[in-house]
mmCIF file of C-alpha atoms in Angstrom:
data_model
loop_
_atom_site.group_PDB
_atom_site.id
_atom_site.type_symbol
_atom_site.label_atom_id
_atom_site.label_comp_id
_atom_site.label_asym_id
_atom_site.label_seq_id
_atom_site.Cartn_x
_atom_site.Cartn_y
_atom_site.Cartn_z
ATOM 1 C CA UNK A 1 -105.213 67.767 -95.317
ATOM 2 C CA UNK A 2 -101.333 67.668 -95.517
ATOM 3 C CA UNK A 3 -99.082 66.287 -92.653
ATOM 4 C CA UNK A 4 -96.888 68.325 -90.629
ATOM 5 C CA UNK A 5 -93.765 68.643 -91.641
ATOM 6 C CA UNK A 6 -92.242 66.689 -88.880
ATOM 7 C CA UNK A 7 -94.800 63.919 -89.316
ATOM 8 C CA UNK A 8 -93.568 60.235 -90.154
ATOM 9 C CA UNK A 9 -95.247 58.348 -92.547
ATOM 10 C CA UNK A 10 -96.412 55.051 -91.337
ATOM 11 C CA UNK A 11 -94.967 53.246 -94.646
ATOM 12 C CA UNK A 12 -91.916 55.011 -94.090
ATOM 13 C CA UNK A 13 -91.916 53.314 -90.038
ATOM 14 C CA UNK A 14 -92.571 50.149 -91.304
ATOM 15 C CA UNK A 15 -89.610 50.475 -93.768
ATOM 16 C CA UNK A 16 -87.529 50.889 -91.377
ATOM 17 C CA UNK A 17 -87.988 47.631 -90.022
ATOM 18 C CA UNK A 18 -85.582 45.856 -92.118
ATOM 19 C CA UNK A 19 -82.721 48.271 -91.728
ATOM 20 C CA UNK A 20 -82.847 48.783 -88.889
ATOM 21 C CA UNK A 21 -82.680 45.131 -87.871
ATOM 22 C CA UNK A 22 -79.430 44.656 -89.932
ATOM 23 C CA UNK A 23 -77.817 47.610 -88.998
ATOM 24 C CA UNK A 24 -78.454 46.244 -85.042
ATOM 25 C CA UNK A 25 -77.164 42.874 -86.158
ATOM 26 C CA UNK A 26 -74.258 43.786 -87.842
ATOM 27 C CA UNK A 27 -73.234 46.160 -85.212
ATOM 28 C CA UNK A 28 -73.412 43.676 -82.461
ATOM 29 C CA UNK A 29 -71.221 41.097 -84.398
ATOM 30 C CA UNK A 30 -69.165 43.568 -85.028
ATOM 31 C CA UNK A 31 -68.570 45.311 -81.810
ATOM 32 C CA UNK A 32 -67.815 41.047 -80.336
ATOM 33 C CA UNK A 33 -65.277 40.493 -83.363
ATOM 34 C CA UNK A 34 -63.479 43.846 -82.546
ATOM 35 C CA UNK A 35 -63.206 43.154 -78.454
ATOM 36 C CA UNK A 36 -62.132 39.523 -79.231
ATOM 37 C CA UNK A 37 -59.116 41.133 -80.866
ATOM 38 C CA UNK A 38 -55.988 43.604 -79.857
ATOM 39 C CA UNK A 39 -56.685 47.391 -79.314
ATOM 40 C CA UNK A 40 -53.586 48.166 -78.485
ATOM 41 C CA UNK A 41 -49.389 46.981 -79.438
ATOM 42 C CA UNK A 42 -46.705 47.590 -77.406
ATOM 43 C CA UNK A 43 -43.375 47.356 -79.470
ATOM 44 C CA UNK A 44 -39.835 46.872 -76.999
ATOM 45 C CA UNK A 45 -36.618 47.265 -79.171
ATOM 46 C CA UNK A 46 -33.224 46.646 -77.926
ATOM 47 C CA UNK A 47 -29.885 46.850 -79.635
ATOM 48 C CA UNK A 48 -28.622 43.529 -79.766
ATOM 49 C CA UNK A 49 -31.614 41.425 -78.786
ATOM 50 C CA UNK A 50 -34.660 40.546 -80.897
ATOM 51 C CA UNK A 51 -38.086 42.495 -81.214
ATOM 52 C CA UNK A 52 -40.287 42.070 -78.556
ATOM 53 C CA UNK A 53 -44.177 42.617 -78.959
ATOM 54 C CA UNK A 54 -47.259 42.110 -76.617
ATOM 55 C CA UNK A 55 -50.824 42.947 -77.076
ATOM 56 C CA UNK A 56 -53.613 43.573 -75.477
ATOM 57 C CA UNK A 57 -57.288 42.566 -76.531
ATOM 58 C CA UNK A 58 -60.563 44.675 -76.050
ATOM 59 C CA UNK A 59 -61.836 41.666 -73.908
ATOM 60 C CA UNK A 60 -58.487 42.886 -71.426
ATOM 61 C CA UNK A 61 -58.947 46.359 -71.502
ATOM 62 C CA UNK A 62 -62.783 46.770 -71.409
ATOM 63 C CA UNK A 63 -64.433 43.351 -70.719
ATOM 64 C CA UNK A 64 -67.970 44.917 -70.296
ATOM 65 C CA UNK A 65 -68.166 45.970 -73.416
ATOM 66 C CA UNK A 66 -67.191 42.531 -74.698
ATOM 67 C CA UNK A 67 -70.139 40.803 -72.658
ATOM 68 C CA UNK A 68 -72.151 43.497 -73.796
ATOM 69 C CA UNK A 69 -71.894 42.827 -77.541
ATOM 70 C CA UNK A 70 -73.453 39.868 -76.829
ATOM 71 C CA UNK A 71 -76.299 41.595 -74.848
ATOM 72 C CA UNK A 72 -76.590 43.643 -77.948
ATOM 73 C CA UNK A 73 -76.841 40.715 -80.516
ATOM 74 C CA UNK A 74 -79.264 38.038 -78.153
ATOM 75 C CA UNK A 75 -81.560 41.437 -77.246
ATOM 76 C CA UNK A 76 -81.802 42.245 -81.896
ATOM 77 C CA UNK A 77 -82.447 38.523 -82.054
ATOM 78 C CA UNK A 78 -85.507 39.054 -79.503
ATOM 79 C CA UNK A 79 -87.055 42.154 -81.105
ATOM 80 C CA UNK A 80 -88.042 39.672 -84.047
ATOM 81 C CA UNK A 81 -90.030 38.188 -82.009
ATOM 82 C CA UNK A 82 -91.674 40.165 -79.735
ATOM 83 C CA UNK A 83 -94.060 43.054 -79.951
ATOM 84 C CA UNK A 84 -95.686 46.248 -78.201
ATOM 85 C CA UNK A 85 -93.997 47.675 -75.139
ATOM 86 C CA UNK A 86 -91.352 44.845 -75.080
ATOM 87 C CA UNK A 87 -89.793 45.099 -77.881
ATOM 88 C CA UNK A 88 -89.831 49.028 -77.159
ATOM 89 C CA UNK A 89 -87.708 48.061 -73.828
ATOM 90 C CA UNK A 90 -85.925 45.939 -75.620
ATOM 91 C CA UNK A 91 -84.347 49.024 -77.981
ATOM 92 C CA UNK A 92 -83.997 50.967 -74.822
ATOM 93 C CA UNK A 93 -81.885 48.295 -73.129
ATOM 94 C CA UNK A 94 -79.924 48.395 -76.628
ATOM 95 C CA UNK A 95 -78.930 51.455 -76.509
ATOM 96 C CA UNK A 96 -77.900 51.675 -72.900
ATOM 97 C CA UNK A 97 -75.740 49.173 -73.592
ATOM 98 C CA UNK A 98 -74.229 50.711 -76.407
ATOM 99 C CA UNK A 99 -73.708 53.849 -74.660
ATOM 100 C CA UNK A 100 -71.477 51.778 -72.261
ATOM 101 C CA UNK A 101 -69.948 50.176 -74.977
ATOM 102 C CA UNK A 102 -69.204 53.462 -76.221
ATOM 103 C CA UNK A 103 -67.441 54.854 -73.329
ATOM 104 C CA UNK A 104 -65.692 51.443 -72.272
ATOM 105 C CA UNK A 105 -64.163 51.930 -75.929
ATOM 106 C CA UNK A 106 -62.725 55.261 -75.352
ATOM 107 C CA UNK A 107 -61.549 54.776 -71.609
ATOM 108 C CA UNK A 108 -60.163 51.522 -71.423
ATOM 109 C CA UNK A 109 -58.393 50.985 -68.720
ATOM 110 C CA UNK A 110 -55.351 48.848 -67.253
ATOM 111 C CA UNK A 111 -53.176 48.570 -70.557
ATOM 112 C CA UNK A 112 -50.083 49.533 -69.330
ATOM 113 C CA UNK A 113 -50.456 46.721 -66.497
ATOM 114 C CA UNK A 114 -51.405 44.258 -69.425
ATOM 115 C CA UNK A 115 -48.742 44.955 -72.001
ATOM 116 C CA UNK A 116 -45.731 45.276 -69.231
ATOM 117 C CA UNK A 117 -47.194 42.077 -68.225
ATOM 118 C CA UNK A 118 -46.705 40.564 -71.934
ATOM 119 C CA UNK A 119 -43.349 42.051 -72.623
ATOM 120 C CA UNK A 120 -41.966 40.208 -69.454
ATOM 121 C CA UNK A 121 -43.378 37.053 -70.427
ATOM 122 C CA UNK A 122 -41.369 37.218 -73.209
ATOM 123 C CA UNK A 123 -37.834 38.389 -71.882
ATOM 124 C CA UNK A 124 -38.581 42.304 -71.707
ATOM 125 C CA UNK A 125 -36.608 43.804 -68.336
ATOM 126 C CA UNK A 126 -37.527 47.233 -68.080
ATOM 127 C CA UNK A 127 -36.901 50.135 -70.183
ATOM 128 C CA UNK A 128 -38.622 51.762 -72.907
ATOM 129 C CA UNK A 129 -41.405 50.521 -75.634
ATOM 130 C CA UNK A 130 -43.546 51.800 -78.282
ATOM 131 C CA UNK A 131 -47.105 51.609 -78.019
ATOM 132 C CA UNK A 132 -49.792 51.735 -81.590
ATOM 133 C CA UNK A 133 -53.376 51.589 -80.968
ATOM 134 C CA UNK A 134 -55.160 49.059 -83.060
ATOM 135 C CA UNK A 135 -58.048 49.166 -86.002
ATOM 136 C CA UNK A 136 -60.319 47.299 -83.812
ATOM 137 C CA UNK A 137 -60.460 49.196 -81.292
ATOM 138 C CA UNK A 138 -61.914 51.675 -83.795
ATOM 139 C CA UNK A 139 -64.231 48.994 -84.920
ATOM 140 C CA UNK A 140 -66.190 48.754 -81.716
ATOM 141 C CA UNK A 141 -66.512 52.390 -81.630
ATOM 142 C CA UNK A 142 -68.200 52.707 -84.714
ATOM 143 C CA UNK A 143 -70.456 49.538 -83.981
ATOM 144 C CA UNK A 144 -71.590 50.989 -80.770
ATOM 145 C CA UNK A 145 -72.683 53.885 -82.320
ATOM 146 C CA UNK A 146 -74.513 51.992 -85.174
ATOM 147 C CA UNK A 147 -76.226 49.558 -82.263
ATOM 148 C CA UNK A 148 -76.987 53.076 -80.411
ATOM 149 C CA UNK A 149 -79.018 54.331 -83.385
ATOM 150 C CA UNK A 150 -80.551 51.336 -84.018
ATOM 151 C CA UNK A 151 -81.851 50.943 -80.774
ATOM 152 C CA UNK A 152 -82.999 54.442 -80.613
ATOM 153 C CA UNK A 153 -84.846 53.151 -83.841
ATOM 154 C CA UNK A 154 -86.330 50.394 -81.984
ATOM 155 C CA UNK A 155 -87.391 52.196 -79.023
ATOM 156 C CA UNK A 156 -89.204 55.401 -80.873
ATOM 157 C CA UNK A 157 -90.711 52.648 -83.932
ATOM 158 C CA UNK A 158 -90.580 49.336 -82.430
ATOM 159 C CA UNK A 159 -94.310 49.134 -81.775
ATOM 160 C CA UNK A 160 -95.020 50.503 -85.439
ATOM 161 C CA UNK A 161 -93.124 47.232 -86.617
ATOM 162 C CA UNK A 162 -94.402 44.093 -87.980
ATOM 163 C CA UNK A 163 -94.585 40.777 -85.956
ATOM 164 C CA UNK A 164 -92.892 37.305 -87.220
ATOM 165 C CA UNK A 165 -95.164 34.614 -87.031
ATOM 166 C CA UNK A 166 -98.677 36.696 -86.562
ATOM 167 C CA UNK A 167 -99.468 35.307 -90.020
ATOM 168 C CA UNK A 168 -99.343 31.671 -88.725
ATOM 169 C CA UNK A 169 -101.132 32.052 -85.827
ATOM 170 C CA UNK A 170 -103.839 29.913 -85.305
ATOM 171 C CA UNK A 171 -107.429 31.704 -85.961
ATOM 172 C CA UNK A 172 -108.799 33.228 -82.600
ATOM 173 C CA UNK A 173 -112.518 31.633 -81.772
ATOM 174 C CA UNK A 174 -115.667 33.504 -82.336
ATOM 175 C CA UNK A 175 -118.405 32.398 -79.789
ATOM 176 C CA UNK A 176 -120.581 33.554 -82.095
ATOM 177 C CA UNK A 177 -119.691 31.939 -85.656
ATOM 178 C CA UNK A 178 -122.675 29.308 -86.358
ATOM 179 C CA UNK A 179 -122.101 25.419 -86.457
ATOM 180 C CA UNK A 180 -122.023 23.801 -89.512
ATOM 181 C CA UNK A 181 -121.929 20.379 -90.729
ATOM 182 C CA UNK A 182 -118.732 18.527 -90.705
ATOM 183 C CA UNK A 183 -118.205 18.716 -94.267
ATOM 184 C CA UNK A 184 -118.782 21.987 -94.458
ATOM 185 C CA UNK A 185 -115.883 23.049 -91.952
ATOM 186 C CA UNK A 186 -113.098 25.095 -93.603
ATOM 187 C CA UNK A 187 -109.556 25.081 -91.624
ATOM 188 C CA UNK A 188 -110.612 28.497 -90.525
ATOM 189 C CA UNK A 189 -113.910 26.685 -88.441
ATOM 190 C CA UNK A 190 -111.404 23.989 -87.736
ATOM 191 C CA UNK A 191 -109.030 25.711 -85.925
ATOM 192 C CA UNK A 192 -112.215 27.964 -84.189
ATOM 193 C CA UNK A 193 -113.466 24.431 -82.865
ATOM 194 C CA UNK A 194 -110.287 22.999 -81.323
ATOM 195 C CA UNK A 195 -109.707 26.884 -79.616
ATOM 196 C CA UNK A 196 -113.336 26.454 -78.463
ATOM 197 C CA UNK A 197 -112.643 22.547 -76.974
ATOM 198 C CA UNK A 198 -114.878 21.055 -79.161
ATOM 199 C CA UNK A 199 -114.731 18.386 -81.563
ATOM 200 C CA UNK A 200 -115.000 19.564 -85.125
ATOM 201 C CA UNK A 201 -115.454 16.456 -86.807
ATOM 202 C CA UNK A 202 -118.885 15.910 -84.526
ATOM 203 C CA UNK A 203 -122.489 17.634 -85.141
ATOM 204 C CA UNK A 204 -123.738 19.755 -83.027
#
């Protein structure tokens, strides 16, 4: 019986995993680097006096979006190690987050406020400047929108995914496994013992 064509293949979900995770990552680190730095240059030139220049960073314009990013990166570190329905939230809360991000980005607001503020620190009195937006401003677009998708990712597969650490776990007990003699115990009986509150170095 073949699959619909809009059917996922669970190998294909579990593959995912791994991208998914560094595309999240990357994004987040990337979306804090570009609000830690200017998104936008004012330029004041007057004949006869020197250059004047003031910036202002992504953390001035649009600090939600900075304190967001590290939402972002502390919430991908957490879908490691979780499971099930949280980590599912988890994506969800990612890609709220990045959605706000996202708009923060492209409607920051108070720059004019910050970069008149600047210039006048620096001897500007009025008049005319030149204003450049910066690559890093662009930066946290494009992160938000890879931290979007990712969570989206998260959210739809995140249940699909595997667990870190479920290997190590320590064998559940089974009531019903039979006693053996203490040199017969493997680690597996062992570990069954201790769950149980018993002694395993001690016949039954």
């Amino acid at each position: 019986m073949r699959s619909g064509a809009g059917t996922t293949r669970p190998s294909s979900v579990r593959h995912l995993y791994g991208p998914t995770l560094a595309v999240g990552l990357l994004g987040a680190f990337g979306a804090i680097a570009g609000a830690a730095h200017p998104w936008v240059r004012a330029t004041s030139t007057v004949p006869g006096l020197p250059t004047i220049h003031a910036s202002a960073t992504g953390a001035d314009l649009a600090p939600l979006a900075s304190a967001l990013g590290v939402v972002v990166l502390g919430a991908f570190g957490a879908v490691v190690a979780t499971r099930g329905w949280v980590r599912r939230s988890l994506g969800a809360a990612v890609l709220v987050a990045s959605v706000v991000i996202f708009v923060s980005a492209v409607h920051p607001g108070g720059a004019t406020d910050v970069l008149t503020s600047g210039l006048s620190a620096k001897g500007w009195s009025g008049g005319g400047y030149r204003t450049s937006t910066e690559v890093w401003r662009w930066l946290v677009l494009a992160c938000s929108v890879a931290t979007a998708l990712a969570g989206a990712a998260t959210t739809r597969y995140g249940d699909q995914w595997a667990v870190m650490g479920s290997r190590y776990d320590a064998p559940r007990a089974t009531l019903t496994s039979p006693e053996k003699p203490a040199e017969e115990l493997t680690e597996t009986d062992v570990w069954q013992a201790i769950d149980q509150g018993r002694d395993p170095t001690q016949a039954p």
